mmCIF file of C-alpha atoms and ligand atoms in Angstrom:
data_model
loop_
_atom_site.group_PDB
_atom_site.id
_atom_site.type_symbol
_atom_site.label_atom_id
_atom_site.label_comp_id
_atom_site.label_asym_id
_atom_site.label_seq_id
_atom_site.Cartn_x
_atom_site.Cartn_y
_atom_site.Cartn_z
ATOM 1 C CA MET A 1245 -7.040 -23.763 -27.868
ATOM 2 C CA LEU A 1246 -9.749 -25.513 -29.546
ATOM 3 C CA ASP A 1247 -9.693 -25.337 -33.731
ATOM 4 C CA GLU A 1248 -14.097 -24.628 -33.504
ATOM 5 C CA LEU A 1249 -15.491 -22.786 -30.992
ATOM 6 C CA ASP A 1250 -16.859 -25.473 -28.852
ATOM 7 C CA PHE A 1251 -18.858 -24.081 -25.600
ATOM 8 C CA ARG A 1252 -21.302 -27.230 -25.217
ATOM 9 C CA SER A 1253 -19.589 -28.565 -22.238
ATOM 10 C CA ASP A 1254 -16.167 -28.302 -19.998
ATOM 11 C CA THR A 1255 -15.887 -31.846 -20.689
ATOM 12 C CA VAL A 1256 -14.748 -31.008 -24.619
ATOM 13 C CA THR A 1257 -11.108 -30.025 -23.390
ATOM 14 C CA GLN A 1258 -8.064 -31.815 -25.296
ATOM 15 C CA PRO A 1259 -5.391 -33.116 -22.772
ATOM 16 C CA THR A 1260 -2.283 -30.809 -21.877
ATOM 17 C CA GLU A 1261 0.964 -31.767 -23.228
ATOM 18 C CA GLN A 1262 2.020 -32.128 -19.541
ATOM 19 C CA MET A 1263 -1.179 -34.740 -19.021
ATOM 20 C CA ARG A 1264 0.584 -36.328 -22.243
ATOM 21 C CA ARG A 1265 4.100 -36.570 -21.090
ATOM 22 C CA ALA A 1266 2.705 -37.899 -17.786
ATOM 23 C CA MET A 1267 0.496 -40.201 -19.364
ATOM 24 C CA ALA A 1268 3.209 -41.489 -21.845
ATOM 25 C CA SER A 1269 5.918 -42.016 -18.407
ATOM 26 C CA ALA A 1270 3.608 -43.343 -15.857
ATOM 27 C CA LYS A 1271 3.986 -46.189 -13.969
ATOM 28 C CA VAL A 1272 1.440 -48.832 -13.701
ATOM 29 C CA GLY A 1273 0.146 -51.826 -12.302
ATOM 30 C CA ASP A 1274 -3.192 -53.691 -11.403
ATOM 31 C CA ASP A 1275 -5.916 -51.137 -9.713
ATOM 32 C CA VAL A 1276 -8.164 -53.989 -8.782
ATOM 33 C CA PHE A 1277 -5.554 -55.278 -6.599
ATOM 34 C CA GLY A 1278 -4.657 -52.145 -5.801
ATOM 35 C CA ASP A 1279 -0.938 -52.188 -7.629
ATOM 36 C CA ASP A 1280 -1.336 -49.546 -9.783
ATOM 37 C CA PRO A 1281 1.076 -46.256 -8.063
ATOM 38 C CA THR A 1282 -0.097 -43.827 -10.231
ATOM 39 C CA VAL A 1283 -4.108 -43.999 -8.820
ATOM 40 C CA ASN A 1284 -2.326 -44.690 -5.611
ATOM 41 C CA GLU A 1285 -0.556 -41.534 -5.688
ATOM 42 C CA LEU A 1286 -3.861 -39.722 -6.903
ATOM 43 C CA GLN A 1287 -5.827 -41.101 -4.251
ATOM 44 C CA GLU A 1288 -3.587 -40.568 -1.519
ATOM 45 C CA TYR A 1289 -2.981 -36.510 -3.241
ATOM 46 C CA ALA A 1290 -6.881 -36.228 -3.471
ATOM 47 C CA ALA A 1291 -7.782 -37.662 -0.232
ATOM 48 C CA ASP A 1292 -5.372 -35.128 1.465
ATOM 49 C CA LEU A 1293 -6.746 -32.591 -0.423
ATOM 50 C CA VAL A 1294 -10.421 -32.797 0.520
ATOM 51 C CA GLY A 1295 -9.357 -33.896 4.102
ATOM 52 C CA HIS A 1296 -10.615 -37.105 3.842
ATOM 53 C CA GLU A 1297 -9.473 -40.250 5.108
ATOM 54 C CA ALA A 1298 -9.249 -42.375 1.535
ATOM 55 C CA ALA A 1299 -10.214 -41.683 -2.240
ATOM 56 C CA MET A 1300 -10.970 -44.376 -4.690
ATOM 57 C CA TYR A 1301 -10.510 -43.186 -8.799
ATOM 58 C CA VAL A 1302 -13.515 -43.736 -10.796
ATOM 59 C CA CYS A 1303 -14.138 -43.679 -14.174
ATOM 60 C CA SER A 1304 -16.830 -41.080 -14.355
ATOM 61 C CA GLY A 1305 -18.696 -38.616 -11.632
ATOM 62 C CA THR A 1306 -21.819 -40.568 -12.474
ATOM 63 C CA MET A 1307 -20.067 -43.689 -11.136
ATOM 64 C CA GLY A 1308 -18.543 -41.426 -7.970
ATOM 65 C CA ASN A 1309 -21.968 -40.387 -6.908
ATOM 66 C CA LEU A 1310 -23.862 -43.934 -7.370
ATOM 67 C CA THR A 1311 -20.964 -45.870 -5.829
ATOM 68 C CA SER A 1312 -21.470 -42.691 -3.214
ATOM 69 C CA ILE A 1313 -25.108 -43.400 -2.872
ATOM 70 C CA LEU A 1314 -25.516 -47.178 -2.494
ATOM 71 C CA SER A 1315 -22.751 -47.405 -0.255
ATOM 72 C CA HIS A 1316 -24.305 -44.766 2.151
ATOM 73 C CA THR A 1317 -27.795 -46.561 1.769
ATOM 74 C CA GLY A 1318 -29.796 -49.715 1.904
ATOM 75 C CA ARG A 1319 -32.844 -50.479 -0.512
ATOM 76 C CA GLY A 1320 -35.302 -48.569 0.506
ATOM 77 C CA ASP A 1321 -34.124 -45.489 1.842
ATOM 78 C CA GLY A 1322 -35.039 -42.453 1.309
ATOM 79 C CA VAL A 1323 -32.115 -39.866 -0.403
ATOM 80 C CA LEU A 1324 -33.266 -36.550 -0.254
ATOM 81 C CA MET A 1325 -32.183 -34.815 -3.597
ATOM 82 C CA GLY A 1326 -32.612 -31.537 -4.885
ATOM 83 C CA VAL A 1327 -34.828 -31.546 -8.466
ATOM 84 C CA GLY A 1328 -31.974 -29.421 -10.519
ATOM 85 C CA SER A 1329 -29.155 -31.590 -9.110
ATOM 86 C CA HIS A 1330 -27.021 -33.473 -11.599
ATOM 87 C CA THR A 1331 -27.869 -36.642 -9.349
ATOM 88 C CA TRP A 1332 -31.729 -36.235 -10.160
ATOM 89 C CA ILE A 1333 -31.872 -35.071 -14.061
ATOM 90 C CA ASN A 1334 -29.100 -36.678 -15.732
ATOM 91 C CA GLU A 1335 -27.746 -39.817 -14.358
ATOM 92 C CA CYS A 1336 -30.713 -41.532 -15.845
ATOM 93 C CA GLY A 1337 -32.255 -42.558 -12.884
ATOM 94 C CA ASN A 1338 -29.685 -44.842 -11.405
ATOM 95 C CA VAL A 1339 -30.596 -43.972 -8.018
ATOM 96 C CA ALA A 1340 -33.787 -46.230 -8.371
ATOM 97 C CA VAL A 1341 -32.995 -48.586 -10.893
ATOM 98 C CA VAL A 1342 -29.420 -49.581 -9.586
ATOM 99 C CA ALA A 1343 -29.600 -48.066 -5.663
ATOM 100 C CA GLY A 1344 -33.263 -49.191 -5.082
ATOM 101 C CA VAL A 1345 -33.314 -45.973 -3.065
ATOM 102 C CA MET A 1346 -36.183 -43.467 -3.062
ATOM 103 C CA PRO A 1347 -35.248 -40.024 -4.227
ATOM 104 C CA PHE A 1348 -37.226 -37.258 -2.429
ATOM 105 C CA PRO A 1349 -37.649 -33.931 -4.409
ATOM 106 C CA LEU A 1350 -36.339 -30.587 -2.890
ATOM 107 C CA ASP A 1351 -36.448 -27.291 -4.451
ATOM 108 C CA ASP A 1352 -32.844 -26.162 -5.252
ATOM 109 C CA ARG A 1353 -33.404 -23.691 -7.667
ATOM 110 C CA ALA A 1354 -30.905 -21.228 -5.880
ATOM 111 C CA GLY A 1355 -28.732 -24.124 -6.148
ATOM 112 C CA ILE A 1356 -28.584 -25.594 -2.385
ATOM 113 C CA PRO A 1357 -31.866 -26.855 -0.575
ATOM 114 C CA THR A 1358 -32.995 -24.257 2.283
ATOM 115 C CA ILE A 1359 -32.734 -25.944 6.115
ATOM 116 C CA GLU A 1360 -36.275 -25.749 6.172
ATOM 117 C CA SER A 1361 -37.065 -28.122 2.863
ATOM 118 C CA ILE A 1362 -34.864 -30.595 4.435
ATOM 119 C CA ARG A 1363 -36.848 -30.563 7.631
ATOM 120 C CA ALA A 1364 -39.769 -31.036 5.599
ATOM 121 C CA GLY A 1365 -38.279 -33.491 3.566
ATOM 122 C CA LEU A 1366 -37.660 -35.798 6.184
ATOM 123 C CA GLN A 1367 -40.119 -38.537 6.622
ATOM 124 C CA THR A 1368 -41.791 -39.140 10.303
ATOM 125 C CA PRO A 1369 -40.659 -42.558 11.676
ATOM 126 C CA ASN A 1370 -43.839 -44.475 10.849
ATOM 127 C CA VAL A 1371 -44.352 -47.961 9.867
ATOM 128 C CA HIS A 1372 -45.579 -46.510 6.321
ATOM 129 C CA HIS A 1373 -42.686 -44.684 4.841
ATOM 130 C CA ALA A 1374 -39.452 -45.062 3.887
ATOM 131 C CA VAL A 1375 -36.657 -44.285 5.796
ATOM 132 C CA THR A 1376 -34.678 -41.126 4.716
ATOM 133 C CA THR A 1377 -30.932 -41.879 5.865
ATOM 134 C CA LEU A 1378 -28.892 -39.246 2.792
ATOM 135 C CA LEU A 1379 -29.033 -35.583 1.604
ATOM 136 C CA THR A 1380 -26.986 -34.681 -1.876
ATOM 137 C CA LEU A 1381 -26.107 -31.531 -2.826
ATOM 138 C CA GLU A 1382 -24.045 -30.215 -5.640
ATOM 139 C CA ASN A 1383 -21.596 -27.542 -5.650
ATOM 140 C CA THR A 1384 -21.220 -25.630 -7.949
ATOM 141 C CA HIS A 1385 -24.665 -26.089 -9.289
ATOM 142 C CA ASN A 1386 -24.950 -26.753 -12.774
ATOM 143 C CA SER A 1387 -28.671 -26.867 -13.716
ATOM 144 C CA SER A 1388 -28.852 -22.944 -11.775
ATOM 145 C CA GLY A 1389 -26.489 -21.365 -13.906
ATOM 146 C CA GLY A 1390 -22.938 -23.126 -12.635
ATOM 147 C CA VAL A 1391 -23.679 -20.905 -9.154
ATOM 148 C CA PRO A 1392 -21.179 -21.180 -6.106
ATOM 149 C CA ILE A 1393 -22.777 -22.117 -2.904
ATOM 150 C CA ASP A 1394 -21.193 -19.502 -0.109
ATOM 151 C CA PRO A 1395 -19.311 -21.387 1.889
ATOM 152 C CA GLU A 1396 -21.533 -20.556 5.245
ATOM 153 C CA THR A 1397 -24.733 -21.458 3.286
ATOM 154 C CA PHE A 1398 -22.968 -24.602 2.485
ATOM 155 C CA SER A 1399 -21.604 -25.642 5.982
ATOM 156 C CA SER A 1400 -24.991 -24.578 7.577
ATOM 157 C CA VAL A 1401 -26.982 -26.922 5.567
ATOM 158 C CA ALA A 1402 -24.755 -29.920 5.839
ATOM 159 C CA ARG A 1403 -24.045 -29.364 9.759
ATOM 160 C CA GLU A 1404 -28.241 -29.023 9.552
ATOM 161 C CA ALA A 1405 -28.757 -32.145 7.776
ATOM 162 C CA LYS A 1406 -26.428 -34.365 9.722
ATOM 163 C CA SER A 1407 -27.744 -33.097 12.934
ATOM 164 C CA LEU A 1408 -31.142 -34.489 11.930
ATOM 165 C CA GLY A 1409 -28.977 -38.081 11.357
ATOM 166 C CA LEU A 1410 -28.639 -37.634 7.931
ATOM 167 C CA LYS A 1411 -25.560 -38.435 5.924
ATOM 168 C CA VAL A 1412 -24.434 -35.928 3.168
ATOM 169 C CA HIS A 1413 -23.048 -36.494 -0.186
ATOM 170 C CA LEU A 1414 -21.522 -33.511 -2.037
ATOM 171 C CA ASP A 1415 -21.384 -33.804 -6.147
ATOM 172 C CA GLY A 1416 -18.167 -31.619 -6.086
ATOM 173 C CA ALA A 1417 -18.175 -32.389 -9.979
ATOM 174 C CA ARG A 1418 -17.077 -28.373 -9.881
ATOM 175 C CA VAL A 1419 -16.373 -28.279 -6.195
ATOM 176 C CA PHE A 1420 -13.215 -26.276 -7.268
ATOM 177 C CA ASP A 1421 -14.743 -23.543 -9.153
ATOM 178 C CA ALA A 1422 -16.687 -22.588 -6.407
ATOM 179 C CA ALA A 1423 -13.403 -22.702 -3.846
ATOM 180 C CA ALA A 1424 -11.984 -20.359 -6.564
ATOM 181 C CA PHE A 1425 -14.718 -18.418 -7.026
ATOM 182 C CA PHE A 1426 -14.318 -17.750 -2.942
ATOM 183 C CA LYS A 1427 -10.959 -17.685 -2.869
ATOM 184 C CA THR A 1428 -11.100 -20.644 -0.282
ATOM 185 C CA ASP A 1429 -9.472 -23.523 0.702
ATOM 186 C CA VAL A 1430 -11.863 -26.226 -0.746
ATOM 187 C CA LYS A 1431 -11.685 -27.519 1.945
ATOM 188 C CA VAL A 1432 -14.748 -25.498 3.805
ATOM 189 C CA TYR A 1433 -16.909 -27.781 1.975
ATOM 190 C CA THR A 1434 -15.740 -30.750 1.377
ATOM 191 C CA ARG A 1435 -14.614 -30.859 5.721
ATOM 192 C CA GLU A 1436 -18.515 -30.723 6.362
ATOM 193 C CA VAL A 1437 -19.758 -33.689 3.830
ATOM 194 C CA ASP A 1438 -19.419 -37.484 4.542
ATOM 195 C CA SER A 1439 -18.291 -38.103 0.909
ATOM 196 C CA VAL A 1440 -17.361 -35.517 -1.904
ATOM 197 C CA GLN A 1441 -17.322 -36.743 -5.866
ATOM 198 C CA LEU A 1442 -15.185 -34.703 -7.579
ATOM 199 C CA CYS A 1443 -14.423 -34.784 -11.587
ATOM 200 C CA LEU A 1444 -11.040 -34.095 -13.130
ATOM 201 C CA SER A 1445 -12.607 -34.094 -16.537
ATOM 202 C CA LYS A 1446 -14.388 -30.703 -16.282
ATOM 203 C CA GLY A 1447 -12.731 -27.501 -15.899
ATOM 204 C CA LEU A 1448 -9.684 -29.397 -14.163
ATOM 205 C CA GLY A 1449 -8.941 -30.456 -18.306
ATOM 206 C CA ALA A 1450 -8.157 -34.330 -18.014
ATOM 207 C CA PRO A 1451 -9.746 -36.656 -20.240
ATOM 208 C CA MET A 1452 -11.132 -39.176 -17.654
ATOM 209 C CA GLY A 1453 -11.777 -39.684 -14.311
ATOM 210 C CA SER A 1454 -13.256 -38.710 -10.581
ATOM 211 C CA LEU A 1455 -12.639 -39.608 -7.268
ATOM 212 C CA LEU A 1456 -14.832 -40.488 -4.476
ATOM 213 C CA CYS A 1457 -13.832 -39.289 -1.386
ATOM 214 C CA GLY A 1458 -14.931 -40.552 2.244
ATOM 215 C CA GLY A 1459 -13.921 -42.588 5.387
ATOM 216 C CA ARG A 1460 -12.138 -45.657 5.134
ATOM 217 C CA GLN A 1461 -15.032 -47.744 6.154
ATOM 218 C CA PHE A 1462 -17.002 -46.159 3.527
ATOM 219 C CA MET A 1463 -14.484 -46.642 0.590
ATOM 220 C CA GLU A 1464 -13.903 -50.211 1.635
ATOM 221 C CA ARG A 1465 -17.990 -50.324 0.575
ATOM 222 C CA ALA A 1466 -17.666 -47.521 -2.388
ATOM 223 C CA ARG A 1467 -14.619 -50.125 -3.653
ATOM 224 C CA LYS A 1468 -17.141 -53.507 -3.830
ATOM 225 C CA TYR A 1469 -20.213 -51.431 -5.371
ATOM 226 C CA ARG A 1470 -17.242 -49.963 -7.996
ATOM 227 C CA LYS A 1471 -16.143 -53.540 -8.955
ATOM 228 C CA MET A 1472 -19.866 -54.554 -9.014
ATOM 229 C CA LEU A 1473 -20.577 -51.678 -11.355
ATOM 230 C CA GLY A 1474 -17.988 -53.237 -13.400
ATOM 231 C CA GLY A 1475 -15.676 -50.221 -12.651
ATOM 232 C CA GLY A 1476 -12.705 -52.100 -11.370
ATOM 233 C CA GLN A 1477 -9.978 -51.119 -14.048
ATOM 234 C CA ARG A 1478 -6.669 -52.535 -14.572
ATOM 235 C CA GLN A 1479 -3.679 -50.647 -15.629
ATOM 236 C CA VAL A 1480 -5.695 -47.269 -15.104
ATOM 237 C CA GLY A 1481 -2.679 -45.267 -14.192
ATOM 238 C CA ILE A 1482 -2.195 -44.261 -17.840
ATOM 239 C CA ALA A 1483 -5.376 -42.366 -17.202
ATOM 240 C CA ALA A 1484 -4.791 -41.221 -13.461
ATOM 241 C CA ALA A 1485 -1.307 -39.656 -14.460
ATOM 242 C CA ALA A 1486 -2.917 -36.925 -16.308
ATOM 243 C CA GLY A 1487 -5.742 -36.571 -12.782
ATOM 244 C CA LEU A 1488 -2.619 -35.996 -11.255
ATOM 245 C CA VAL A 1489 -1.692 -32.722 -13.537
ATOM 246 C CA ALA A 1490 -5.380 -31.775 -13.619
ATOM 247 C CA LEU A 1491 -5.817 -31.950 -9.821
ATOM 248 C CA ARG A 1492 -2.045 -30.297 -9.325
ATOM 249 C CA ASP A 1493 -1.643 -27.925 -11.869
ATOM 250 C CA MET A 1494 -5.178 -26.931 -13.039
ATOM 251 C CA ARG A 1495 -6.766 -25.619 -10.517
ATOM 252 C CA GLY A 1496 -5.525 -22.411 -10.193
ATOM 253 C CA ARG A 1497 -6.512 -21.083 -13.824
ATOM 254 C CA LEU A 1498 -10.357 -21.668 -12.962
ATOM 255 C CA SER A 1499 -10.975 -18.266 -12.313
ATOM 256 C CA GLU A 1500 -10.068 -17.177 -16.090
ATOM 257 C CA ASP A 1501 -12.853 -19.477 -17.024
ATOM 258 C CA HIS A 1502 -14.867 -17.355 -14.442
ATOM 259 C CA SER A 1503 -13.820 -14.345 -16.278
ATOM 260 C CA ASN A 1504 -14.285 -15.389 -20.029
ATOM 261 C CA ALA A 1505 -17.642 -16.341 -18.241
ATOM 262 C CA LEU A 1506 -18.992 -13.222 -17.158
ATOM 263 C CA LEU A 1507 -17.360 -11.039 -20.338
ATOM 264 C CA LEU A 1508 -19.092 -14.013 -22.445
ATOM 265 C CA ALA A 1509 -22.472 -12.562 -20.550
ATOM 266 C CA ASP A 1510 -21.888 -8.933 -20.634
ATOM 267 C CA LEU A 1511 -21.132 -9.350 -24.098
ATOM 268 C CA LEU A 1512 -24.738 -11.259 -25.005
ATOM 269 C CA ARG A 1513 -26.374 -8.981 -22.985
ATOM 270 C CA GLU A 1514 -25.165 -6.084 -25.364
ATOM 271 C CA ILE A 1515 -26.529 -7.567 -28.164
ATOM 272 C CA GLY A 1516 -29.874 -8.349 -26.728
ATOM 273 C CA ILE A 1517 -30.131 -11.800 -24.982
ATOM 274 C CA GLU A 1518 -31.506 -12.635 -22.031
ATOM 275 C CA VAL A 1519 -28.890 -14.000 -20.130
ATOM 276 C CA GLU A 1520 -30.346 -15.667 -17.049
ATOM 277 C CA GLN A 1521 -29.326 -13.572 -13.956
ATOM 278 C CA LEU A 1522 -27.156 -15.117 -11.446
ATOM 279 C CA PRO A 1523 -25.892 -13.649 -7.784
ATOM 280 C CA ARG A 1524 -22.559 -15.725 -8.893
ATOM 281 C CA ARG A 1525 -21.439 -16.450 -12.403
ATOM 282 C CA THR A 1526 -18.690 -19.132 -12.496
ATOM 283 C CA ASN A 1527 -17.961 -20.864 -16.021
ATOM 284 C CA MET A 1528 -21.595 -21.077 -17.292
ATOM 285 C CA VAL A 1529 -24.069 -18.674 -18.953
ATOM 286 C CA TYR A 1530 -27.119 -20.044 -19.681
ATOM 287 C CA PHE A 1531 -29.747 -17.687 -21.947
ATOM 288 C CA ARG A 1532 -33.100 -17.843 -23.781
ATOM 289 C CA THR A 1533 -33.038 -17.934 -27.317
ATOM 290 C CA PRO A 1534 -33.430 -15.092 -29.018
ATOM 291 C CA SER A 1535 -37.113 -13.886 -30.488
ATOM 292 C CA ALA A 1536 -35.544 -14.667 -34.154
ATOM 293 C CA ILE A 1537 -34.939 -18.368 -33.518
ATOM 294 C CA ARG A 1538 -36.702 -19.565 -30.309
ATOM 295 C CA ASP A 1539 -36.517 -22.970 -31.306
ATOM 296 C CA GLU A 1540 -33.079 -24.433 -28.944
ATOM 297 C CA SER A 1541 -32.145 -26.753 -31.761
ATOM 298 C CA LEU A 1542 -32.793 -24.582 -34.950
ATOM 299 C CA PHE A 1543 -30.767 -21.619 -33.002
ATOM 300 C CA THR A 1544 -27.841 -24.024 -32.489
ATOM 301 C CA ALA A 1545 -27.623 -25.928 -35.966
ATOM 302 C CA ALA A 1546 -27.383 -21.990 -37.098
ATOM 303 C CA CYS A 1547 -24.635 -21.051 -34.977
ATOM 304 C CA LEU A 1548 -22.880 -24.543 -35.399
ATOM 305 C CA GLU A 1549 -22.987 -23.287 -39.424
ATOM 306 C CA LYS A 1550 -20.775 -20.439 -38.647
ATOM 307 C CA GLY A 1551 -18.250 -22.595 -36.424
ATOM 308 C CA LEU A 1552 -19.968 -22.245 -32.934
ATOM 309 C CA ARG A 1553 -21.180 -24.867 -30.873
ATOM 310 C CA LEU A 1554 -23.572 -24.631 -28.112
ATOM 311 C CA ASN A 1555 -25.677 -26.449 -25.682
ATOM 312 C CA PRO A 1556 -29.377 -26.485 -26.222
ATOM 313 C CA SER A 1557 -30.245 -27.184 -22.098
ATOM 314 C CA GLY A 1558 -33.863 -27.793 -22.328
ATOM 315 C CA ARG A 1559 -36.523 -25.615 -24.122
ATOM 316 C CA GLU A 1560 -36.040 -22.569 -25.360
ATOM 317 C CA ARG A 1561 -32.328 -22.444 -23.159
ATOM 318 C CA ILE A 1562 -28.893 -22.387 -24.342
ATOM 319 C CA ARG A 1563 -25.935 -23.418 -22.134
ATOM 320 C CA MET A 1564 -22.349 -21.756 -22.728
ATOM 321 C CA VAL A 1565 -19.578 -23.150 -20.588
ATOM 322 C CA THR A 1566 -15.989 -21.701 -20.468
ATOM 323 C CA HIS A 1567 -13.139 -23.952 -20.438
ATOM 324 C CA ILE A 1568 -9.416 -24.143 -21.381
ATOM 325 C CA GLY A 1569 -9.790 -24.395 -24.786
ATOM 326 C CA ILE A 1570 -11.620 -20.865 -25.171
ATOM 327 C CA ASP A 1571 -9.676 -17.223 -24.680
ATOM 328 C CA GLU A 1572 -11.030 -14.287 -24.280
ATOM 329 C CA SER A 1573 -10.972 -13.974 -28.674
ATOM 330 C CA SER A 1574 -12.742 -16.982 -28.506
ATOM 331 C CA VAL A 1575 -15.583 -15.366 -26.492
ATOM 332 C CA ARG A 1576 -15.844 -12.102 -28.434
ATOM 333 C CA ARG A 1577 -15.839 -14.490 -31.925
ATOM 334 C CA ALA A 1578 -18.635 -16.422 -30.508
ATOM 335 C CA SER A 1579 -20.407 -13.546 -29.362
ATOM 336 C CA GLU A 1580 -20.247 -11.774 -33.074
ATOM 337 C CA ILE A 1581 -21.424 -15.219 -34.632
ATOM 338 C CA ILE A 1582 -24.504 -15.042 -32.234
ATOM 339 C CA LYS A 1583 -25.476 -11.490 -33.602
ATOM 340 C CA GLU A 1584 -24.549 -12.393 -37.182
ATOM 341 C CA VAL A 1585 -27.398 -15.541 -36.701
ATOM 342 C CA ILE A 1586 -29.860 -13.193 -34.729
ATOM 343 C CA SER A 1587 -29.675 -10.490 -37.411
ATOM 344 C CA ARG A 1588 -29.633 -12.350 -40.542
HETATM 345 C C1 PLP B 1895 -22.841 -31.375 -11.908
HETATM 346 C C2 PLP B 1895 -22.158 -32.627 -12.404
HETATM 347 N N1 PLP B 1895 -22.104 -34.096 -11.430
HETATM 348 C C3 PLP B 1895 -22.028 -35.118 -12.076
HETATM 349 C C4 PLP B 1895 -21.688 -35.370 -13.364
HETATM 350 C C5 PLP B 1895 -21.337 -36.506 -13.926
HETATM 351 O O1 PLP B 1895 -19.784 -36.409 -14.720
HETATM 352 P P1 PLP B 1895 -19.678 -37.407 -15.549
HETATM 353 O O2 PLP B 1895 -19.638 -37.099 -17.226
HETATM 354 O O3 PLP B 1895 -18.064 -37.579 -15.880
HETATM 355 O O4 PLP B 1895 -20.489 -38.967 -15.540
HETATM 356 C C6 PLP B 1895 -21.772 -33.831 -14.429
HETATM 357 C C7 PLP B 1895 -21.280 -34.387 -15.825
HETATM 358 O O5 PLP B 1895 -21.373 -33.275 -16.412
HETATM 359 C C8 PLP B 1895 -22.010 -33.088 -13.737
HETATM 360 O O6 PLP B 1895 -22.445 -31.401 -14.575
#
């Protein structure tokens, strides 16, 4: 457990003892030459896990999504993207600045755009229009509450996009949470898409790293773009060793985070907090700042004074995320602190 109650994100975790031991004894080599045995093992394990031909280790989820978009598109292409997606909101506009593509906004408040909105978003063949070549999806969907998309809906959307001639990239930063929620093999999602980005540093608890998975030829292009972005690393097996532990051993505990988030949502409701309703909950709880302190920065500052770290997530909106550093007693303590803050 962490010394403090840190609910800002599932990225705040400390590596486990097993991860630290694996890092200390990792066999390494120069990964730009493809010589790092631990990176190679991680890449093969990940590709096999998601049913794709190849995988590539990258330093972050943002780099995984960007190298994927660069590898699927050409300059000036149109990319259909949910306006609530991480790629749209939280990756510094890199698809415009670096990839030079034109993002077309889709409504993804339900966690995934509808088939109708994808059809409507496609540009007609016309000399004036950007050619739409790619759809990006996200599962679980962070900004709509960490909601997991059910396998049937996900595959019908991905299949329809493909039948319209689009490639499909999945930002699967937390796709193992979706698989854990539906108690299913992650391949029910990943085999439906042309590429997927998996974060090791979220609920799986590794200190860094993501994997981009896809076809062999696609990955050759992606390796080039990773190098172009300065993401070719050398003896990075040191970090990949923790990633291997994360991918092999940590998927099985994600449902604990989901139970803790459910408990947290219930406890917050009991003390009068307006928790956002969700059809399905994984490891996130979003809520409206209480009427006692509406300003999100003042509210989080008041909680921090009592040792509780929270993430303001827009105007009068707060996000709390459960993870390996949070157990049931941390959840109970957090709700007590919030109760004290709003009743003082
Ligand atoms: C859904 C989603 N995608 C991508 C990322 C980016 O990952 P990173 O912070 O490793 O760049 C995040 C980070 O929180 C995320 O929540």
